Each structure stands twice: as C-alpha cells, then as structure tokens.
mmCIF file of C-alpha atoms in Angstrom:
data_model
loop_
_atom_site.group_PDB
_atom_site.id
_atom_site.type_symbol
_atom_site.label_atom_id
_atom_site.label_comp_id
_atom_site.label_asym_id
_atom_site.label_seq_id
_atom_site.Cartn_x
_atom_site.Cartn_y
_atom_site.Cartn_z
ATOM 1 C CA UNK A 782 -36.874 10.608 -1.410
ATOM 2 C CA UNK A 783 -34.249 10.290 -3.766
ATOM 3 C CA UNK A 784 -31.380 7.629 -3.056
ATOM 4 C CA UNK A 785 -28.558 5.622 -4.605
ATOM 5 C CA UNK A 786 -27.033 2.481 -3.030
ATOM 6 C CA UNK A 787 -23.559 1.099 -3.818
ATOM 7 C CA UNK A 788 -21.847 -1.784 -2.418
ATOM 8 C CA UNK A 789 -18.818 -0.483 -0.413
ATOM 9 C CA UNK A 790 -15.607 -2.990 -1.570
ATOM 10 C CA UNK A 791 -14.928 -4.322 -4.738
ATOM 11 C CA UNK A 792 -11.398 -6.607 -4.971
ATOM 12 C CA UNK A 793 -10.053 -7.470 -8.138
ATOM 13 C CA UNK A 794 -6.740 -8.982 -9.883
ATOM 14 C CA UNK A 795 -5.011 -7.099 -12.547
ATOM 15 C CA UNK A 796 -6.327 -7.581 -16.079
ATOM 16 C CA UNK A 797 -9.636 -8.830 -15.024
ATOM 17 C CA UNK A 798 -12.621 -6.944 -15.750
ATOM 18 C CA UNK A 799 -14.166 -5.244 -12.536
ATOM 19 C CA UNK A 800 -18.089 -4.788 -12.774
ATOM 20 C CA UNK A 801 -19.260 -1.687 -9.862
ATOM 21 C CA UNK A 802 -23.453 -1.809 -9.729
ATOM 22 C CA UNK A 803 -25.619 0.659 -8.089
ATOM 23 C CA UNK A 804 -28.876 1.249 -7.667
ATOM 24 C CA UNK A 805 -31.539 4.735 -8.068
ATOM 25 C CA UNK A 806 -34.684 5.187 -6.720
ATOM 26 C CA UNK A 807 -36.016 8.200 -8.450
ATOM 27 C CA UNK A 808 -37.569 7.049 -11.769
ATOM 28 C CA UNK A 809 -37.449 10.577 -13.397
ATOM 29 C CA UNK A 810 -33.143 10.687 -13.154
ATOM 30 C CA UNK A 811 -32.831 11.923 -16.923
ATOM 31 C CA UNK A 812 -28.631 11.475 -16.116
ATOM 32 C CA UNK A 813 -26.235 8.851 -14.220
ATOM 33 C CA UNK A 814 -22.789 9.771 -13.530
ATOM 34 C CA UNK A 815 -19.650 7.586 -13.228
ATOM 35 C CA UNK A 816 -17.230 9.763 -10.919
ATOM 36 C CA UNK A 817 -13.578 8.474 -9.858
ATOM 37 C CA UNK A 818 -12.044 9.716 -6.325
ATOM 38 C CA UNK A 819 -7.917 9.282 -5.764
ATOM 39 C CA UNK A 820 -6.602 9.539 -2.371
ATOM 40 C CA UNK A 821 -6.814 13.768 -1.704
ATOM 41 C CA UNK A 822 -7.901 14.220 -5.297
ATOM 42 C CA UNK A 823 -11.418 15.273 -6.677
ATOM 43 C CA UNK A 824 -13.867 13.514 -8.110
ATOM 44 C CA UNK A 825 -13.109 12.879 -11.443
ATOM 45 C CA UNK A 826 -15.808 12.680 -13.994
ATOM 46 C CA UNK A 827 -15.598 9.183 -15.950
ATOM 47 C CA UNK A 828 -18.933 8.674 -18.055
ATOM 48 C CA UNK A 829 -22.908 9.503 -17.677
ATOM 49 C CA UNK A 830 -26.018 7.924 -20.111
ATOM 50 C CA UNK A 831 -29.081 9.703 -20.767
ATOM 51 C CA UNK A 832 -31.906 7.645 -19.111
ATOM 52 C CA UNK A 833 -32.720 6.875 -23.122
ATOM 53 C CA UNK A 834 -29.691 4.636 -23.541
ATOM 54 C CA UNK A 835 -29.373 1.414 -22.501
ATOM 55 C CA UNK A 836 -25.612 1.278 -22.816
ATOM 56 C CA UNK A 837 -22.596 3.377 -23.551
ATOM 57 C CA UNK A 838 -19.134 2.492 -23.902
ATOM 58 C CA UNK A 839 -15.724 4.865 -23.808
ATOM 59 C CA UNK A 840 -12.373 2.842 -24.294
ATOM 60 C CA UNK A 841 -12.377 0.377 -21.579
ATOM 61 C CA UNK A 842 -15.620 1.936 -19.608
ATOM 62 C CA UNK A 843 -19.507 -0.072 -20.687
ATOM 63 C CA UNK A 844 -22.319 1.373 -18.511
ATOM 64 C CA UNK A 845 -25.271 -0.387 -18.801
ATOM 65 C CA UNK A 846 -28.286 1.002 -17.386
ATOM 66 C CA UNK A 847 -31.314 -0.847 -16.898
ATOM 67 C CA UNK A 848 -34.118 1.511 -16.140
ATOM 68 C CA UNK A 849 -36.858 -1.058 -15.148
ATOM 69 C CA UNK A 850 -34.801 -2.110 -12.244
ATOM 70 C CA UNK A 851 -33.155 1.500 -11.677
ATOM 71 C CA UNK A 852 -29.802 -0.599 -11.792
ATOM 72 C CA UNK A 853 -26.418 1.085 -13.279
ATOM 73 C CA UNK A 854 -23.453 -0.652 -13.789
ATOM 74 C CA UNK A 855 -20.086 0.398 -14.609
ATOM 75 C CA UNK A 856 -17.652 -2.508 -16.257
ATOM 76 C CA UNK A 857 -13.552 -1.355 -16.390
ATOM 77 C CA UNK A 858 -12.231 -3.828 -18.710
ATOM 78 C CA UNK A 859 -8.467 -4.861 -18.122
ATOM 79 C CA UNK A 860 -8.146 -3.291 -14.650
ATOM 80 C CA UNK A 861 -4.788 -1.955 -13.739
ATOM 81 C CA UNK A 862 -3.410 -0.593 -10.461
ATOM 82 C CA UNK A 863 -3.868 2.829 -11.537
ATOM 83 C CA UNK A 864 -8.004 2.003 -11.452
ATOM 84 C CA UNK A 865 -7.588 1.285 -7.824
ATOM 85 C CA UNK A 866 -10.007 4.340 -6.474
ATOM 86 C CA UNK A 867 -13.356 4.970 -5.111
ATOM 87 C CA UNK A 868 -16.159 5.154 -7.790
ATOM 88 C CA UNK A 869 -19.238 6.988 -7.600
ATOM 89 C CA UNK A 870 -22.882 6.612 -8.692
ATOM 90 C CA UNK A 871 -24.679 9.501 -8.965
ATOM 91 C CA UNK A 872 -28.036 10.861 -10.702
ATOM 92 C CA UNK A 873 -29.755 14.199 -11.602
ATOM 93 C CA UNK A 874 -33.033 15.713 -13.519
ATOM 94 C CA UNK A 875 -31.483 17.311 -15.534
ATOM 95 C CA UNK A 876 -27.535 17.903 -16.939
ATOM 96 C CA UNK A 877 -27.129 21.546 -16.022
ATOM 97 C CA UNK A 878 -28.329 22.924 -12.781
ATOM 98 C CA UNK A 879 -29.671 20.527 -10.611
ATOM 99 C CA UNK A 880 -28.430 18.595 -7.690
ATOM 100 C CA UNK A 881 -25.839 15.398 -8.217
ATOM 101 C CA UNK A 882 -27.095 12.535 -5.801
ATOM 102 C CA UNK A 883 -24.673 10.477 -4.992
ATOM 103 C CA UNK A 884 -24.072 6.864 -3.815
ATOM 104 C CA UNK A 885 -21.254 6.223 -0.581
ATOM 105 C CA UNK A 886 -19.100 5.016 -3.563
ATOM 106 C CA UNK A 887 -17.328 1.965 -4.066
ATOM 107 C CA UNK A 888 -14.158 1.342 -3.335
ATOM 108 C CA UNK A 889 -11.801 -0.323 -5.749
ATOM 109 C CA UNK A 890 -9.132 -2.688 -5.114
ATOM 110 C CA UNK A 891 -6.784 -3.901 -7.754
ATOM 111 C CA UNK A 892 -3.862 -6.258 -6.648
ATOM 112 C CA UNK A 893 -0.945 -7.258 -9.043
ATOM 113 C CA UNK B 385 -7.166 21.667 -19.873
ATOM 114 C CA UNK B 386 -9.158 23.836 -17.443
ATOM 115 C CA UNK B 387 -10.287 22.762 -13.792
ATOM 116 C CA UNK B 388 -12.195 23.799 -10.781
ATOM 117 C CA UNK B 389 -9.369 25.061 -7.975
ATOM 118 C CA UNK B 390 -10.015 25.479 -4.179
ATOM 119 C CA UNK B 391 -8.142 26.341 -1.912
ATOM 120 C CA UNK B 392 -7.320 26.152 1.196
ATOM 121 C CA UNK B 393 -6.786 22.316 0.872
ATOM 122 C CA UNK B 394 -7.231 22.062 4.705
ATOM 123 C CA UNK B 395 -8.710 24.328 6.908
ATOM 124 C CA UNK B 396 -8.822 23.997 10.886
ATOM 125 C CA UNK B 397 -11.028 26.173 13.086
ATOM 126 C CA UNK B 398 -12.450 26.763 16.122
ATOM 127 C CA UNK B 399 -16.010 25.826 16.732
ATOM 128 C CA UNK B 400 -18.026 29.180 17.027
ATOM 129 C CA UNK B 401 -15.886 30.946 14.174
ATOM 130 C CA UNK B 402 -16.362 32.035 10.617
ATOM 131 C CA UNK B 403 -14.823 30.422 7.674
ATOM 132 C CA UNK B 404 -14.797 31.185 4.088
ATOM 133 C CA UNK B 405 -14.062 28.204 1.400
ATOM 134 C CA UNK B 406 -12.698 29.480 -1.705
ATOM 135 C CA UNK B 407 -13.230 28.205 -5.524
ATOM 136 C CA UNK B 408 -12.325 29.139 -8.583
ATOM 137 C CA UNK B 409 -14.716 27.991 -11.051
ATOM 138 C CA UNK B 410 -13.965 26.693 -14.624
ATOM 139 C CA UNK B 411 -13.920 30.145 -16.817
ATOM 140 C CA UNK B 412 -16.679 30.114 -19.181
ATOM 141 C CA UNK B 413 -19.079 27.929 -16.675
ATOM 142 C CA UNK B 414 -22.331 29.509 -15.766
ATOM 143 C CA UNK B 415 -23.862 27.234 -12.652
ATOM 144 C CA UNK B 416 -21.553 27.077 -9.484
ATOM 145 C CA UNK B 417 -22.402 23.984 -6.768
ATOM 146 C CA UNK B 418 -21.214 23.503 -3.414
ATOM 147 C CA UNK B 419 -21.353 20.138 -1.868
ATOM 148 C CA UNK B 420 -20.117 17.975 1.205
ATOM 149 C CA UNK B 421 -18.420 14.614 2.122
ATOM 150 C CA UNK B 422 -18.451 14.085 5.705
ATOM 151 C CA UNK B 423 -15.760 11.137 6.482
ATOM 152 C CA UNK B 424 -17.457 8.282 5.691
ATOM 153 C CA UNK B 425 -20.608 9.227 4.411
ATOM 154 C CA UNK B 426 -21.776 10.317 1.093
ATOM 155 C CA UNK B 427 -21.422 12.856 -0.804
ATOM 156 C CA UNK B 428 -23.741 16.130 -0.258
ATOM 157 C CA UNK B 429 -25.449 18.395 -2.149
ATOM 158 C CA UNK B 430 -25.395 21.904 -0.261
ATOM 159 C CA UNK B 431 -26.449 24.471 -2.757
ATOM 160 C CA UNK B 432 -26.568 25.747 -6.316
ATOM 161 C CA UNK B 433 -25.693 28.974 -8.258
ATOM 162 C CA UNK B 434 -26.613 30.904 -11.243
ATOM 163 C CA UNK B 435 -26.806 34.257 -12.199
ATOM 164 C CA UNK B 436 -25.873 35.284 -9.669
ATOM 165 C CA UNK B 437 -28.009 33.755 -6.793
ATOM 166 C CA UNK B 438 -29.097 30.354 -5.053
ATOM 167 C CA UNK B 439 -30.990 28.236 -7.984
ATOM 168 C CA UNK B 440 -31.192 25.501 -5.423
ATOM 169 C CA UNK B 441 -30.176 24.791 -1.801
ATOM 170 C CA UNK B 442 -30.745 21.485 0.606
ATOM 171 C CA UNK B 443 -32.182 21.345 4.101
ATOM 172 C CA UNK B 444 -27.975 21.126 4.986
ATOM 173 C CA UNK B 445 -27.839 24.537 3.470
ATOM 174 C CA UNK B 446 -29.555 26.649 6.489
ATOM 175 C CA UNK B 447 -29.170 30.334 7.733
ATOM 176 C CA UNK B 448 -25.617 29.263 8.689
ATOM 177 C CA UNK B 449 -24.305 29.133 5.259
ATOM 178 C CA UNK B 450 -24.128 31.526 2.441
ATOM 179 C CA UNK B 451 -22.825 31.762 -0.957
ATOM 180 C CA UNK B 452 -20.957 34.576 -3.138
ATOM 181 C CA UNK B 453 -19.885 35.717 -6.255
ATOM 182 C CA UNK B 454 -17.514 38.508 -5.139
ATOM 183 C CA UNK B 455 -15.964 39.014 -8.480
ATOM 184 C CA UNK B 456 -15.548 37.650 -12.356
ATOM 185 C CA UNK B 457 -13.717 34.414 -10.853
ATOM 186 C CA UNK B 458 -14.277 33.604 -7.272
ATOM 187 C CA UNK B 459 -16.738 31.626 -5.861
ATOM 188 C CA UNK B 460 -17.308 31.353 -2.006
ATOM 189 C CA UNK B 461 -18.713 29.650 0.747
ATOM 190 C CA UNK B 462 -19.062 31.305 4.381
ATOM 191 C CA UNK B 463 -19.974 29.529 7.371
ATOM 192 C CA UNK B 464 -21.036 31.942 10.313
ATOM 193 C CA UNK B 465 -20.270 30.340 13.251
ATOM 194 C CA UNK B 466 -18.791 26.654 12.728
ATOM 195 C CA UNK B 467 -19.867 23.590 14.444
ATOM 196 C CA UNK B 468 -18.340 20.289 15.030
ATOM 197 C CA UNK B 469 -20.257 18.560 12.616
ATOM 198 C CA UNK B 470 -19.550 20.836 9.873
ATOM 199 C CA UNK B 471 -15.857 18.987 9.765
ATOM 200 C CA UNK B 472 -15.971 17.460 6.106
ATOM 201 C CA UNK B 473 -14.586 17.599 3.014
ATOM 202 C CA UNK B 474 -16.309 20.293 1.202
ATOM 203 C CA UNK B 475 -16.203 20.388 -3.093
ATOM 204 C CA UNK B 476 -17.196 23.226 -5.432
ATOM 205 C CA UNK B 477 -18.022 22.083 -8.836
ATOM 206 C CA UNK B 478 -19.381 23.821 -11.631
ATOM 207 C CA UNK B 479 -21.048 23.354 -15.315
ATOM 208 C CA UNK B 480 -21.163 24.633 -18.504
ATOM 209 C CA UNK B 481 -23.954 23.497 -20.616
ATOM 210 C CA UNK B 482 -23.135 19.462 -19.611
ATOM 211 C CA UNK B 483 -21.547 18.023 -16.713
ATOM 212 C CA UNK B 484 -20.282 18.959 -13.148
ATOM 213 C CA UNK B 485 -16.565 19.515 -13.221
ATOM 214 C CA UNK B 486 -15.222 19.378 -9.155
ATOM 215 C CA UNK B 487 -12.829 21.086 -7.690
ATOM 216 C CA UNK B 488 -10.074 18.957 -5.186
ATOM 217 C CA UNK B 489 -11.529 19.844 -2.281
ATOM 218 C CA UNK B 490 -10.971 21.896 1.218
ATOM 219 C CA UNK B 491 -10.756 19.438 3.756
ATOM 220 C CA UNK B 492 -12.134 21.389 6.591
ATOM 221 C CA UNK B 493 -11.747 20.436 10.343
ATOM 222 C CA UNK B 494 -13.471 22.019 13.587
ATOM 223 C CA UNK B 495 -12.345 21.712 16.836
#
C-alpha cells in the first residue's frame, strides 16, 4: 500500500540551510505536500509540486522532487529559530478530495 | 485570513462514552476531512466529505464513527462508545478547489 518515510531528527545551526527528504511509494501521487506542525498548533500548509515539476521554489522553500526515485526534498534556506517545528511529507491522487498520506514527520532543530 | 477552527482543544472521557469533535470549516470550502495523530505515530486519514456524505473513509473509520453536517457551518465527528486507543489528536481539514487547510486540533484523551 501506500507509504511515506521520513527520517525523525534533523539538527541544524542558525543560518545554515536545512535539507528534510522523504520518500513515496505510490507512483501515481499526482501531489506532495510540505506541512509545518508548532507545539499545540495545526499543521500548517508550506508548499506542494505537481508530480510534473521537478522543482519549485517559494522565498526561502526549494522542493525538489525526483519521481524516478519517489524522493521529495524540502531545502529551508537561512534557518532561523522560528523554523524549529515538525515537517511533514505527505502525498495524494488528486488535489481536492482524496486522502493526504502522511510521513511521521521530521522534527526540526535549530540552535543559535 | 480564514481558517479551519475546532474546538474543544482537549477533550477527556470515559472509555464506553460518546463524544462529538467539533469543526468549523473554512466558509466557501466544499470537501470536509477528518484525520488522526495518535502520540507518536503518523498522521491518519479517517474519512472524507462532500455534498453532503462520506466520499471516502479508511479501515480506522468503522461503525464506531460517524460524520455530520448539522448545519451551513459545522462539521462533526461522533464516536459511539470510546475506547482507549481512540486517545489522539484528532484534525478536521477542509478544501476548496486546491489544498487541505487544518484545523488546530482536539486533543482527545480516554480513560
């Protein structure tokens, strides 16, 4: 069945770029999701790509997605404290409708 | 700018009794989700809503569960008759034409 893998910690320094990878196994995900978690907040909708694109990029967000290797990445360029979160993966068929499936998330650490 | 609300934010209850999660979905939005995050673990996909009845539902979402659109606005859950491993954080989310917009969450506990 359908599944997405994240790795669990990600530590960083302040002003570094922090790189968050995940993986899909369902080869028809038309859209991949970049959500953001707070402590007791929601998730927070950062970025998706259409399976089509290879990259996007929003301010300080690039996804890339590679869709050979079902492999997603999420780059946050100049981290800052306020980044510290837990990120998740997620895909779907189709944009309205369907089911999001999600990764565990990653959780992400940025020290000053 | 317009969000998903829930509320409560926490909920405890005793195992055997009914509970209803409540969410307000974004205004114009036409699908309505409900999903799960038990501590720990990922998030859930439970079920999904549109015009006014289940488009989709997982193998979570069993006879225990239902959904309703009581009004213009509100958007429920109901669990029957609780168990301890329904404790989790449950999120209602909805969409438009594009993405899922979520809602904070009801943190819901059984004892």
């Amino acid at each position: 069945g359908e599944d997405v893998e994240q790795s669990l910690f990600l530590s960083v320094r302040e002003g570094d770029s922090s790189v968050i990878n995940c993986t899909y196994t369902d080869s028809s995900s038309t859209y991949l999701y970049w959500y953001k978690q707070e402590p007791g907040a929601g998730l927070q909708l950062l970025t998706y790509i259409f399976s089509n694109m290879d990259m996007k990029q929003d301010q300080r967000l690039t996804v890339l997605l590679n869709k050979k290797d079902k492999h997603l990445s999420l780059r946050i360029a100049d981290t800052q404290t306020g980044d510290s979160a837990i990120y998740f993966c997620a895909e779907s068929l189709e944009q309205a409708g369907t089911a999001l499936i999600f990764g565990k998330g990653t959780t992400l650490s940025v020290s000053s | 700018e317009p969000e998903v609300t829930q509320t409560p934010s926490h909920q405890v209850t005793q195992m055997g009794q009914e509970v209803i999660l409540r969410c307000v979905p974004i205004s114009n939005h036409l699908y309505f989700y409900w999903y799960r995050q038990i501590l720990g673990q990922k998030v859930e996909f439970l079920v999904s809503f549109y015009n006014n009845e289940i488009s989709e539902k997982s193998e979570i979402f069993d006879d225990q569960f239902s959904v309703e659109r009581p009004d213009g606005s509100n958007f429920t859950l109901k669990i029957r008759s609780t168990k301890l491993e329904d404790s989790a954080m449950y999120f209602c989310a909805s969409t438009g034409t594009e993405t899922q917009y979520f809602g904070p969450g009801t943190r819901l506990l059984v004892l």
